PDB file of C-alpha atoms in Angstrom:
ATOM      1  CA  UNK V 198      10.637  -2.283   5.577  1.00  0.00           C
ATOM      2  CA  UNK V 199      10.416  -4.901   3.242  1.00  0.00           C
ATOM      3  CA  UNK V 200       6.669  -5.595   3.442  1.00  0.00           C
ATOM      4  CA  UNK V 201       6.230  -2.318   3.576  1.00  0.00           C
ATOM      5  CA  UNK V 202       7.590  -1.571   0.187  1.00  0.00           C
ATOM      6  CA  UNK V 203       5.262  -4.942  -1.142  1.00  0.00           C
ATOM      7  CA  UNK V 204       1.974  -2.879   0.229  1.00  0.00           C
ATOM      8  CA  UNK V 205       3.239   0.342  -1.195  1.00  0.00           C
ATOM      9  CA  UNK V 206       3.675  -1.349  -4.684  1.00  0.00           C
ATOM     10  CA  UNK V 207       0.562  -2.844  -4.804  1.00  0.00           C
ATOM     11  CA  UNK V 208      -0.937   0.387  -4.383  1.00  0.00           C
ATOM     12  CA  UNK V 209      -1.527   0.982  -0.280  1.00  0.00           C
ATOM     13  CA  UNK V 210      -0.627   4.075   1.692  1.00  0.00           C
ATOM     14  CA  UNK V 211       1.871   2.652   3.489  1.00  0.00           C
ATOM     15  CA  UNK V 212       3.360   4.751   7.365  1.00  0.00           C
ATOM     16  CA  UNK V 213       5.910   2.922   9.215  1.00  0.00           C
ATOM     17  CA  UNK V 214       6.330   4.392  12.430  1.00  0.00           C
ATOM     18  CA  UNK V 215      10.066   3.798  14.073  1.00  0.00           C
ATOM     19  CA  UNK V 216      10.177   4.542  17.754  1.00  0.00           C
ATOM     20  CA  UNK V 217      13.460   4.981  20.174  1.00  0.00           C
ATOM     21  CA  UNK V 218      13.449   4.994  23.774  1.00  0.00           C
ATOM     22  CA  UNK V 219      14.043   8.404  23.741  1.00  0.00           C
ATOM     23  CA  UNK V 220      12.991  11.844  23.401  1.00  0.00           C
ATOM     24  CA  UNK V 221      14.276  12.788  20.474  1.00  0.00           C
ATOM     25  CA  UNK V 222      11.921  15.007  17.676  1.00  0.00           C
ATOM     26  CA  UNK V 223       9.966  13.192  15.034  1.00  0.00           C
ATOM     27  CA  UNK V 224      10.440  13.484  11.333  1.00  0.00           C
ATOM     28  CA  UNK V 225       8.723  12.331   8.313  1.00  0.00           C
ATOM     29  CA  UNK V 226      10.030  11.442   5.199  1.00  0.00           C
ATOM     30  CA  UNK V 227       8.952   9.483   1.893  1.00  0.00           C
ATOM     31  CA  UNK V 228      11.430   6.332   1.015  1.00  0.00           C
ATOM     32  CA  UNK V 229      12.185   5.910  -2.528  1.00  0.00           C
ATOM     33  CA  UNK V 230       9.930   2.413  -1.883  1.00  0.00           C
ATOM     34  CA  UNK V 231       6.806   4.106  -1.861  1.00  0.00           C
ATOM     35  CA  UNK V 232       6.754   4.090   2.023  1.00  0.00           C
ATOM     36  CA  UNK V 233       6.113   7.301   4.455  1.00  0.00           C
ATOM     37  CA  UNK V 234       8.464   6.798   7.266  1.00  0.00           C
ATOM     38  CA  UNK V 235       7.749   8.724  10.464  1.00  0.00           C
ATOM     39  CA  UNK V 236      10.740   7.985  12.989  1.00  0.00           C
ATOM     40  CA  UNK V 237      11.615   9.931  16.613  1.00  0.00           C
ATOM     41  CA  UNK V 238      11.349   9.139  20.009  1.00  0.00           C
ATOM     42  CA  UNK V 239       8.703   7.555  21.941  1.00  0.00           C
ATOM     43  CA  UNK V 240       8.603  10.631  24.101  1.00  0.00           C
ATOM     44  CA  UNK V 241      10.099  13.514  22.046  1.00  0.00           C
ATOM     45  CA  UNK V 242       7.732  15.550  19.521  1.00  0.00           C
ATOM     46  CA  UNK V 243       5.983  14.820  16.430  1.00  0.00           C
ATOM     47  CA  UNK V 244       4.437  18.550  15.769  1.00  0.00           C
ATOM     48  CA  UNK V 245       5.797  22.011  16.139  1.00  0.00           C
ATOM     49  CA  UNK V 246       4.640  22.835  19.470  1.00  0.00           C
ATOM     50  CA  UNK V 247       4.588  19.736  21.165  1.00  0.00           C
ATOM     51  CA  UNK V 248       6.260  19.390  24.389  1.00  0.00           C
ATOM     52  CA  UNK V 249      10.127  18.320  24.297  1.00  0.00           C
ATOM     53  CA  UNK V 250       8.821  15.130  26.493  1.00  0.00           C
ATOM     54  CA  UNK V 251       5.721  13.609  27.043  1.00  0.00           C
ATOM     55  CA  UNK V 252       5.550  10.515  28.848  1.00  0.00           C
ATOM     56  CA  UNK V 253       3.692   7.422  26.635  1.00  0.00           C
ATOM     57  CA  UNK V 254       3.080   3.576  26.655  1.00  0.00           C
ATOM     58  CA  UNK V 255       4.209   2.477  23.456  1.00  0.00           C
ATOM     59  CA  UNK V 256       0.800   1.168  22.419  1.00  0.00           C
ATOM     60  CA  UNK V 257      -0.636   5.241  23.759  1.00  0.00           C
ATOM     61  CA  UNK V 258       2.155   6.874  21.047  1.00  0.00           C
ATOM     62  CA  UNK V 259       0.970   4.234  17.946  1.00  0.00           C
ATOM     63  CA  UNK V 260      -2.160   4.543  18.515  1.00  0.00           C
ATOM     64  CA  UNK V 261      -2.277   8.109  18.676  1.00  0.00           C
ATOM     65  CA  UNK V 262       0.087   8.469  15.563  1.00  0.00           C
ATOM     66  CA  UNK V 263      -1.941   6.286  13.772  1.00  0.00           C
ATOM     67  CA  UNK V 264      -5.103   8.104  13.997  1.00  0.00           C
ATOM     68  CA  UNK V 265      -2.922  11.240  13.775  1.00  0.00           C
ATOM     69  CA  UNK V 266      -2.074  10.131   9.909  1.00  0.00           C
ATOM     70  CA  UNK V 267      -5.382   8.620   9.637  1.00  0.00           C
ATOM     71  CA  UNK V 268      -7.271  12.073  10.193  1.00  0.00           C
ATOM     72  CA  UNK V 269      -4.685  13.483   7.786  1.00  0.00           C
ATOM     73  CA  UNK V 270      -5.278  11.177   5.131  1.00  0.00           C
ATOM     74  CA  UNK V 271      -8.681  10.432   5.152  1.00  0.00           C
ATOM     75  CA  UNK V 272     -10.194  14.334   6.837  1.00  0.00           C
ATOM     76  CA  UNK V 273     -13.727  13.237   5.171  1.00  0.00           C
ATOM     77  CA  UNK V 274     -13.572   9.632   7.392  1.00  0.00           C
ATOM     78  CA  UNK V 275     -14.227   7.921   4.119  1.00  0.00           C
ATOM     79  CA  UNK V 276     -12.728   4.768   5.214  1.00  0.00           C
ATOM     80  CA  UNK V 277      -9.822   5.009   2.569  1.00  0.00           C
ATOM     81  CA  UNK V 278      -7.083   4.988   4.798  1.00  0.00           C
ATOM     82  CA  UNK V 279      -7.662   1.672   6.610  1.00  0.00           C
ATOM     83  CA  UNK V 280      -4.908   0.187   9.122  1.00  0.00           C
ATOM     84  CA  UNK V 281      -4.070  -3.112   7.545  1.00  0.00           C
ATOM     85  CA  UNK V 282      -3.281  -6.626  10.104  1.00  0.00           C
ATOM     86  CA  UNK V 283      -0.065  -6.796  11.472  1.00  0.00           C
TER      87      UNK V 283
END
């Protein structure tokens, strides 16, 4: 969390995704930090209507979140909402 709180304050749009080995529903909320947290299961839901389980390699479920919040955040495909190096 801590470097994500240094992007957010110098000025990125900052996600971290949390994932358990579970199936439990995702949620989304904004830390006082400036960071967007998105935590849930690796296989439970992240939109109304999902399935209750879906089976998913961890890299499957980033990657697909991350473009998820990408398409969100950038609908144009400006290029504003770039993934930064881990």
């Amino acid at each position: 969390m801590a470097e994500a709180a240094q992007l957010a304050a110098r000025g990125h749009v900052v996600t971290l995704l949390v994932l358990w080995p579970d199936a439990r529903r995702h949620r989304l909320r904004f830390d006082p930090r400036g960071v967007w947290v998105q935590s849930g299961g690796l296989f439970g839901p992240a939109l109304p209507g999902d399935p209750a389980f879906r089976y998913w390699r961890f890299a499957e479920r980033a990657a697909f979140e991350e473009a998820r919040q990408r398409a969100q955040r950038d609908p144009a495909g400006s290029g504003i909402a770039e993934t930064l190096p881990s």
